[in-house]
Coordinates of C-alpha atoms in Angstrom, one line a residue:
M6 CA 16.7 -18.3 20.0
T7 CA 14.1 -20.6 18.4
S8 CA 13.3 -23.8 20.2
T9 CA 14.0 -27.0 18.4
I10 CA 11.6 -29.8 18.3
D11 CA 12.2 -31.9 21.5
G12 CA 15.7 -30.5 21.5
A13 CA 16.7 -32.9 18.8
V14 CA 19.7 -32.4 16.6
G15 CA 19.2 -32.8 12.9
A16 CA 16.0 -33.6 11.0
P17 CA 14.0 -36.4 12.5
D18 CA 12.5 -39.0 10.1
L19 CA 8.9 -38.5 9.2
D20 CA 7.5 -41.3 11.4
T21 CA 9.3 -40.0 14.5
F22 CA 8.4 -36.4 13.7
A23 CA 4.7 -37.3 13.2
E24 CA 4.6 -39.2 16.5
T25 CA 6.3 -36.3 18.3
A26 CA 4.1 -33.7 16.6
R27 CA 0.9 -35.6 17.3
S28 CA 1.7 -35.9 21.0
W29 CA 2.5 -32.2 21.2
L30 CA -0.7 -31.1 19.4
L31 CA -2.9 -33.3 21.6
A32 CA -1.2 -31.8 24.7
H33 CA -2.0 -28.3 23.5
A34 CA -5.3 -28.6 21.7
A35 CA -8.5 -30.7 21.8
P36 CA -9.2 -33.2 19.1
R37 CA -11.5 -31.8 16.4
R38 CA -15.1 -33.0 16.8
A39 CA -16.6 -35.5 14.4
D40 CA -19.3 -33.1 13.3
E41 CA -16.9 -30.3 12.5
A42 CA -17.7 -30.4 8.8
E43 CA -21.3 -29.6 9.4
R44 CA -20.7 -26.7 11.9
T45 CA -17.8 -25.0 10.1
D46 CA -18.2 -21.3 9.5
V47 CA -19.0 -20.9 5.8
S48 CA -18.4 -17.1 5.5
V49 CA -15.6 -16.1 3.1
F50 CA -14.6 -12.9 4.9
H51 CA -14.9 -12.2 8.6
D52 CA -18.2 -10.5 9.6
L53 CA -17.3 -9.6 13.2
P54 CA -17.5 -6.5 15.4
P55 CA -14.0 -4.9 15.7
E56 CA -13.5 -6.1 19.3
R57 CA -14.4 -9.7 18.4
E58 CA -12.2 -9.6 15.4
R59 CA -9.3 -8.3 17.5
E60 CA -9.9 -11.1 20.0
L61 CA -9.9 -13.7 17.2
L62 CA -6.6 -12.3 15.9
G63 CA -5.2 -12.5 19.5
R64 CA -6.1 -16.1 19.8
I65 CA -4.6 -16.9 16.4
C66 CA -1.4 -15.1 17.3
D67 CA -1.2 -16.9 20.6
W68 CA -1.5 -20.2 18.8
Q69 CA 1.2 -19.2 16.3
R70 CA 3.4 -18.2 19.2
T71 CA 2.9 -21.5 20.9
K72 CA 3.8 -23.4 17.8
F73 CA 6.8 -21.2 17.0
D74 CA 8.2 -21.6 20.5
A75 CA 7.9 -25.3 20.2
G76 CA 9.7 -25.3 16.9
Y77 CA 6.6 -25.8 14.7
G78 CA 6.0 -22.2 13.6
A79 CA 8.3 -22.1 10.5
L80 CA 9.2 -25.7 9.8
T81 CA 10.8 -25.3 6.4
W82 CA 12.7 -22.1 7.1
A83 CA 16.4 -22.3 7.8
V84 CA 17.4 -22.3 11.5
E85 CA 19.4 -19.1 11.0
D86 CA 16.2 -17.4 9.7
G87 CA 14.1 -18.5 12.7
G88 CA 12.8 -21.8 11.4
A89 CA 13.3 -25.5 12.1
G90 CA 15.3 -26.4 9.0
L91 CA 13.0 -29.3 8.1
S92 CA 11.6 -30.4 4.7
E93 CA 8.4 -29.6 3.0
R94 CA 7.2 -33.1 3.8
H95 CA 7.6 -32.5 7.5
A96 CA 5.5 -29.3 7.1
E97 CA 2.8 -31.3 5.3
V98 CA 2.7 -33.9 8.0
F99 CA 2.3 -31.3 10.7
A100 CA -0.4 -29.5 8.7
E101 CA -2.3 -32.8 8.3
L102 CA -2.1 -33.4 12.0
E103 CA -3.0 -29.9 13.0
A104 CA -6.2 -30.2 10.9
G105 CA -7.3 -32.9 13.4
V106 CA -7.3 -30.6 16.4
E107 CA -9.3 -27.5 17.5
T108 CA -7.4 -24.3 16.6
P109 CA -8.5 -20.6 16.7
G110 CA -9.1 -20.7 13.0
Q111 CA -7.7 -18.3 10.4
H112 CA -7.5 -14.6 9.7
E113 CA -6.1 -13.1 6.5
L114 CA -3.9 -10.6 8.3
A115 CA -2.2 -13.3 10.3
S116 CA -1.7 -15.4 7.1
V117 CA -0.4 -12.4 5.2
S118 CA 2.1 -11.6 8.0
V119 CA 3.5 -15.2 8.3
S120 CA 3.2 -16.4 4.7
L121 CA 3.7 -13.2 2.6
I122 CA 5.4 -10.4 4.4
A123 CA 7.8 -12.5 6.5
P124 CA 9.3 -14.3 3.4
T125 CA 9.4 -11.0 1.5
V126 CA 11.5 -9.3 4.3
R127 CA 13.7 -12.4 4.5
M128 CA 14.3 -12.2 0.7
F129 CA 14.9 -8.4 0.3
G130 CA 15.5 -7.0 3.8
T131 CA 18.7 -5.7 5.3
P132 CA 20.2 -7.5 8.3
A133 CA 18.7 -4.9 10.5
Q134 CA 15.2 -5.2 9.0
K135 CA 15.3 -9.0 9.2
S136 CA 16.4 -8.8 12.9
R137 CA 13.7 -6.3 13.6
L138 CA 10.8 -8.0 11.9
V139 CA 11.1 -11.6 10.6
R140 CA 11.0 -13.4 13.9
G141 CA 8.2 -11.2 15.2
L142 CA 6.1 -11.9 12.1
L143 CA 6.7 -15.6 12.2
R144 CA 6.0 -15.8 15.9
G145 CA 2.8 -13.7 15.8
D146 CA 4.3 -10.8 17.8
E147 CA 4.0 -8.5 14.7
L148 CA 1.2 -8.1 12.2
A149 CA 1.8 -6.6 8.7
C150 CA -0.6 -5.8 5.9
Q151 CA -0.1 -5.1 2.2
L152 CA -0.3 -1.5 1.0
F153 CA -0.4 -2.2 -2.7
S154 CA -3.8 -1.4 -4.4
E155 CA -5.1 2.1 -5.0
P156 CA -8.5 3.4 -6.1
S157 CA -7.2 3.9 -9.7
A158 CA -4.5 1.1 -9.6
G159 CA -6.0 -2.2 -8.6
S160 CA -5.5 -4.7 -11.4
D161 CA -2.9 -2.4 -13.0
L162 CA -0.8 -2.2 -9.8
A163 CA 2.2 -0.8 -11.7
G164 CA 0.1 2.3 -12.4
L165 CA -0.1 3.3 -8.8
A166 CA 0.2 7.0 -8.0
T167 CA 1.2 7.2 -4.3
R168 CA 4.4 9.3 -4.3
A169 CA 7.6 8.9 -2.2
V170 CA 9.9 11.9 -2.5
R171 CA 13.5 11.7 -1.2
D172 CA 14.1 14.2 1.6
G173 CA 17.6 13.9 3.2
D174 CA 18.0 10.5 4.8
G175 CA 14.3 9.6 4.4
W176 CA 11.3 9.8 2.2
V177 CA 8.0 11.8 2.3
V178 CA 5.0 9.7 1.1
T179 CA 1.6 11.0 0.0
G180 CA -1.2 9.0 -1.5
Q181 CA -4.0 6.5 -0.8
K182 CA -4.2 2.7 -0.6
V183 CA -7.3 0.6 -0.6
W184 CA -8.5 -3.0 0.0
S185 CA -5.8 -3.5 2.7
S186 CA -6.9 -6.6 4.6
G187 CA -6.7 -6.1 8.4
A188 CA -4.9 -2.8 8.3
Q189 CA -6.8 -1.6 11.3
F190 CA -5.1 -4.3 13.4
A191 CA -1.7 -4.2 11.8
G192 CA 1.4 -2.6 13.2
W193 CA 3.3 -2.6 9.9
G194 CA 2.6 -2.3 6.2
E195 CA 4.5 -3.3 3.1
L196 CA 4.2 -0.2 1.0
I197 CA 4.8 0.2 -2.7
A198 CA 5.2 3.8 -3.8
R199 CA 6.3 5.7 -6.9
T200 CA 9.8 7.2 -6.5
D201 CA 10.4 8.1 -10.2
P202 CA 7.6 9.4 -12.4
D203 CA 9.9 9.9 -15.4
V204 CA 10.5 6.3 -16.2
A205 CA 8.2 3.5 -17.3
K206 CA 5.6 2.6 -14.7
H207 CA 7.2 -0.7 -13.6
K208 CA 10.6 0.8 -13.2
G209 CA 9.8 3.8 -11.0
L210 CA 8.5 2.0 -7.9
T211 CA 10.2 1.4 -4.5
A212 CA 9.1 -0.8 -1.5
F213 CA 9.1 0.3 2.1
L214 CA 8.3 -1.1 5.5
L215 CA 5.9 1.4 7.1
P216 CA 5.0 1.5 10.8
L217 CA 1.3 2.3 10.8
D218 CA 1.5 4.5 13.9
T219 CA 3.7 6.9 11.9
P220 CA 2.2 10.5 11.9
G221 CA 0.2 11.2 8.8
V222 CA -1.1 7.6 8.4
E223 CA -4.9 7.3 8.7
V224 CA -6.6 3.9 8.5
R225 CA -10.4 3.7 7.7
P226 CA -12.2 0.4 7.7
L227 CA -14.5 -0.2 4.7
R228 CA -18.0 -1.7 5.4
Q229 CA -18.7 -4.8 3.3
M230 CA -22.1 -5.6 2.0
S231 CA -22.0 -8.7 4.2
G232 CA -21.7 -6.5 7.2
G233 CA -18.0 -6.9 8.3
S234 CA -15.1 -4.6 7.8
S235 CA -12.2 -6.9 6.8
F236 CA -10.7 -4.3 4.4
C237 CA -9.5 -0.8 4.9
E238 CA -8.4 2.3 2.9
V239 CA -5.2 3.9 4.1
F240 CA -4.5 7.6 3.6
L241 CA -0.9 8.8 3.7
D242 CA -0.4 12.5 4.2
E243 CA 3.3 13.6 4.0
V244 CA 4.3 10.5 5.9
R245 CA 8.0 10.4 6.7
I246 CA 9.8 7.1 6.3
P247 CA 13.5 6.7 7.1
D248 CA 15.6 5.2 4.3
S249 CA 16.6 2.5 6.7
L250 CA 13.0 1.1 6.2
R251 CA 13.3 1.0 2.4
L252 CA 12.8 -2.7 1.3
G253 CA 15.1 -3.5 -1.6
D254 CA 16.8 -1.1 -3.9
V255 CA 15.4 2.2 -5.1
G256 CA 13.4 1.5 -8.3
A257 CA 13.1 -2.2 -7.5
G258 CA 9.7 -2.0 -5.9
W259 CA 8.1 -4.0 -8.8
T260 CA 10.4 -6.9 -8.1
V261 CA 9.5 -6.8 -4.4
A262 CA 5.8 -6.6 -5.2
L263 CA 6.0 -9.5 -7.6
A264 CA 7.7 -11.7 -5.0
T265 CA 4.9 -10.9 -2.5
L266 CA 2.2 -11.5 -5.0
G267 CA 3.9 -14.8 -5.9
F268 CA 3.7 -15.9 -2.3
E269 CA 0.1 -14.8 -2.2
R270 CA -1.0 -16.7 -5.3
G271 CA 0.8 -19.8 -4.2
H272 CA -0.7 -19.4 -0.7
S273 CA -4.3 -18.9 -2.1
G274 CA -4.1 -22.2 -4.0
S275 CA -2.9 -24.2 -1.0
E276 CA -5.0 -22.4 1.7
A277 CA -7.3 -24.5 3.8
R278 CA -10.8 -24.2 2.2
V279 CA -12.4 -20.8 3.0
G280 CA -16.1 -20.6 3.3
G281 CA -17.0 -24.3 3.3
G282 CA -17.4 -26.8 0.5
F283 CA -19.0 -30.1 -0.5
A284 CA -19.3 -31.5 3.1
Q285 CA -21.1 -28.4 4.3
L286 CA -23.3 -28.2 1.2
L287 CA -24.3 -31.8 1.5
A288 CA -25.2 -31.3 5.2
A289 CA -27.4 -28.3 4.2
A290 CA -29.1 -30.3 1.4
R291 CA -29.8 -33.2 3.8
K292 CA -31.2 -30.9 6.4
L293 CA -33.6 -29.3 3.9
D294 CA -34.4 -32.7 2.2
R295 CA -33.1 -31.4 -1.1
T296 CA -30.8 -34.3 -2.0
G297 CA -33.4 -35.7 -4.5
D298 CA -33.6 -32.4 -6.5
P299 CA -31.8 -32.9 -9.9
D300 CA -30.3 -29.4 -9.9
V301 CA -29.0 -29.9 -6.3
R302 CA -27.5 -33.2 -7.2
R303 CA -25.8 -31.8 -10.3
L304 CA -24.3 -28.9 -8.4
L305 CA -23.2 -31.1 -5.5
A306 CA -21.4 -33.4 -8.0
D307 CA -19.8 -30.4 -9.7
V308 CA -18.4 -29.2 -6.3
W309 CA -17.2 -32.7 -5.5
V310 CA -15.4 -33.0 -8.8
H311 CA -13.9 -29.6 -8.5
E312 CA -12.5 -30.4 -5.0
K313 CA -11.1 -33.7 -6.2
L314 CA -9.4 -32.0 -9.2
A315 CA -8.0 -29.3 -6.9
A316 CA -6.6 -32.1 -4.7
V317 CA -4.9 -33.6 -7.7
A318 CA -3.5 -30.2 -8.7
A319 CA -2.3 -29.7 -5.1
Q320 CA -0.5 -33.1 -5.2
R321 CA 1.2 -32.1 -8.5
D322 CA 2.3 -28.8 -7.0
R323 CA 3.6 -30.7 -3.9
E324 CA 5.7 -33.1 -6.0
A325 CA 7.1 -30.2 -8.1
R326 CA 7.9 -28.3 -4.9
L327 CA 9.6 -31.3 -3.3
A328 CA 11.6 -31.7 -6.5
G329 CA 12.9 -28.2 -6.1
A330 CA 10.9 -26.4 -8.8
A331 CA 10.6 -22.7 -8.3
P332 CA 7.2 -21.0 -7.9
G333 CA 6.0 -19.7 -11.3
P334 CA 2.9 -18.6 -13.2
I335 CA 1.2 -21.9 -12.3
G336 CA 0.2 -20.0 -9.2
S337 CA -2.1 -17.8 -11.3
L338 CA -3.8 -20.9 -12.6
R339 CA -4.3 -22.2 -9.1
K340 CA -5.6 -18.9 -7.9
L341 CA -8.1 -18.6 -10.8
V342 CA -9.4 -22.1 -10.3
W343 CA -9.7 -21.5 -6.5
A344 CA -11.8 -18.4 -7.1
Q345 CA -14.0 -20.3 -9.6
G346 CA -14.5 -23.0 -6.9
L347 CA -15.8 -20.3 -4.5
S348 CA -18.3 -19.2 -7.1
L349 CA -19.4 -22.8 -7.7
V350 CA -20.0 -23.3 -4.0
S351 CA -22.1 -20.1 -3.9
E352 CA -24.2 -21.3 -6.9
A353 CA -24.8 -24.6 -5.1
A354 CA -25.7 -22.9 -1.8
T355 CA -28.1 -20.5 -3.6
T356 CA -29.9 -23.5 -5.3
I357 CA -30.1 -25.5 -2.1
L358 CA -31.3 -22.7 0.1
G359 CA -33.5 -20.7 -2.3
N360 CA -35.4 -18.0 -0.5
R361 CA -33.8 -18.9 2.9
L362 CA -31.0 -16.6 1.7
V363 CA -33.3 -13.6 1.6
A364 CA -34.0 -13.0 5.3
D365 CA -32.5 -14.2 8.6
T366 CA -35.3 -16.1 10.3
G367 CA -33.1 -17.6 13.0
D368 CA -32.1 -20.6 10.8
E369 CA -28.3 -21.3 11.1
L370 CA -28.3 -22.0 7.3
F371 CA -28.7 -18.2 6.7
G372 CA -24.9 -18.1 7.3
W373 CA -24.5 -19.1 3.7
T374 CA -25.5 -15.6 2.8
E375 CA -22.1 -14.4 3.9
H376 CA -20.5 -16.9 1.5
V377 CA -22.7 -15.8 -1.4
L378 CA -21.9 -12.1 -0.7
G379 CA -18.2 -12.6 0.0
A380 CA -17.1 -15.1 -2.7
P381 CA -17.0 -12.5 -5.6
G382 CA -14.3 -10.7 -3.7
Y383 CA -11.8 -13.4 -4.4
R384 CA -12.2 -12.7 -8.1
I385 CA -10.4 -9.5 -7.4
A386 CA -8.3 -10.2 -4.3
G387 CA -4.7 -11.2 -5.1
G388 CA -5.0 -10.1 -8.7
S389 CA -8.3 -10.1 -10.7
D390 CA -9.4 -13.1 -12.8
E391 CA -8.6 -11.0 -15.9
V392 CA -5.0 -10.5 -14.7
Q393 CA -4.6 -14.2 -13.9
R394 CA -5.8 -15.1 -17.4
T395 CA -3.4 -12.7 -19.0
I396 CA -0.5 -14.2 -17.0
I397 CA -1.7 -17.7 -17.9
G398 CA -2.0 -16.9 -21.6
E399 CA 1.4 -15.1 -21.9
R400 CA 3.6 -17.1 -19.5
L401 CA 2.0 -20.6 -19.5
L402 CA 0.5 -20.9 -23.0
G403 CA 3.1 -18.7 -24.8
L404 CA 0.4 -16.5 -26.5
P405 CA 1.5 -13.2 -27.9
P406 CA 1.4 -10.4 -25.3
E407 CA -1.6 -8.2 -25.2
P408 CA -1.1 -4.7 -26.8
R409 CA -0.1 -2.2 -24.2
G410 CA -0.1 1.4 -25.2
D411 CA 1.9 2.4 -22.1
R412 CA 4.9 0.1 -22.8
G413 CA 8.1 2.1 -22.3
V414 CA 6.2 5.3 -21.8
P415 CA 7.2 7.4 -18.7
W416 CA 4.5 7.1 -16.0
R417 CA 4.1 10.9 -16.0
D418 CA 3.0 10.8 -19.7
I419 CA 0.4 8.0 -19.4
P420 CA -3.1 9.3 -19.7
R421 CA -5.1 8.9 -16.5

């Protein structure tokens, strides 16, 4: 049974909630240091040895567990679903207060588990699936990754080729997935597979919940050019999945995938800044005495303006959400702008540091190399920039749809 905040009945008013939450946070975490902006890790993806990355995940899950047990882990979820039953505004107040204390940080696998997979299971799962997974995902007891993209089906996710064939009361799955964040540390995967090759590509998909210790599953970390291994490829060799772990209806996998991707794009736009921003760039420019350089000043101004506009957009989204507006294609716009912001920060860092990015001479500013090497990844992750622009054009601007030669064609007959 989920703990309620201070054992209170009903939703506390915001002032009371803020006072209670502030006291709880300060009792469980140290206040964030004043120089935090200057010492924040500016890498975009983790660049840690596996054992250290596992330790980081453990600390993050411990913190999530501590919050959940105190009633702060899923503030806006209904009580019957494992949450606190509070408003979006309560969640915002807590997030603002939490930003003022030292926490273990973030890891994409933990964020995916809590913010993407858990709500997807809540939306489409059977009572048994919800009972088995939702609370564990929200509490940090379970970690789940996405098994969506494939070597020949990244941006065109609906064209995926991993096959799931019905066999009695289960399914036999064979294929390959790639770019699965944190799969080497996950216990579960949300898998999208093709169950009917004789219908149009979007209609022949089905979603499953796959325990990653199932025989036939092989997870191989991929080495990134920045040095880390945040992503994995996952091979599925005649993996047997019981039908009880099918997520949603047979043939409804595209609907399940879109829901998860919708959570992802909304989450990307609202995520705490990854890889540093104006404050860290300004600190670097001051340290190197580059604040008088015209190019540096221009780029710092561009980053500052971008962050302010992003804050305005976030406020608009907040007001729409509080008014009950459903998530929509605006998430694609936010995701696109967010990826552009990462690229802008990289450009500014490159100009400020110059040849200091070339070799590690013991200068802590060399850490910006990990940002420059990692930022382009977010032009692909969560849907490529090109896909986002197509969604924006068709669903926000009302432009004619792009010509698609495979529309209505059975997947089996599409040239590959």
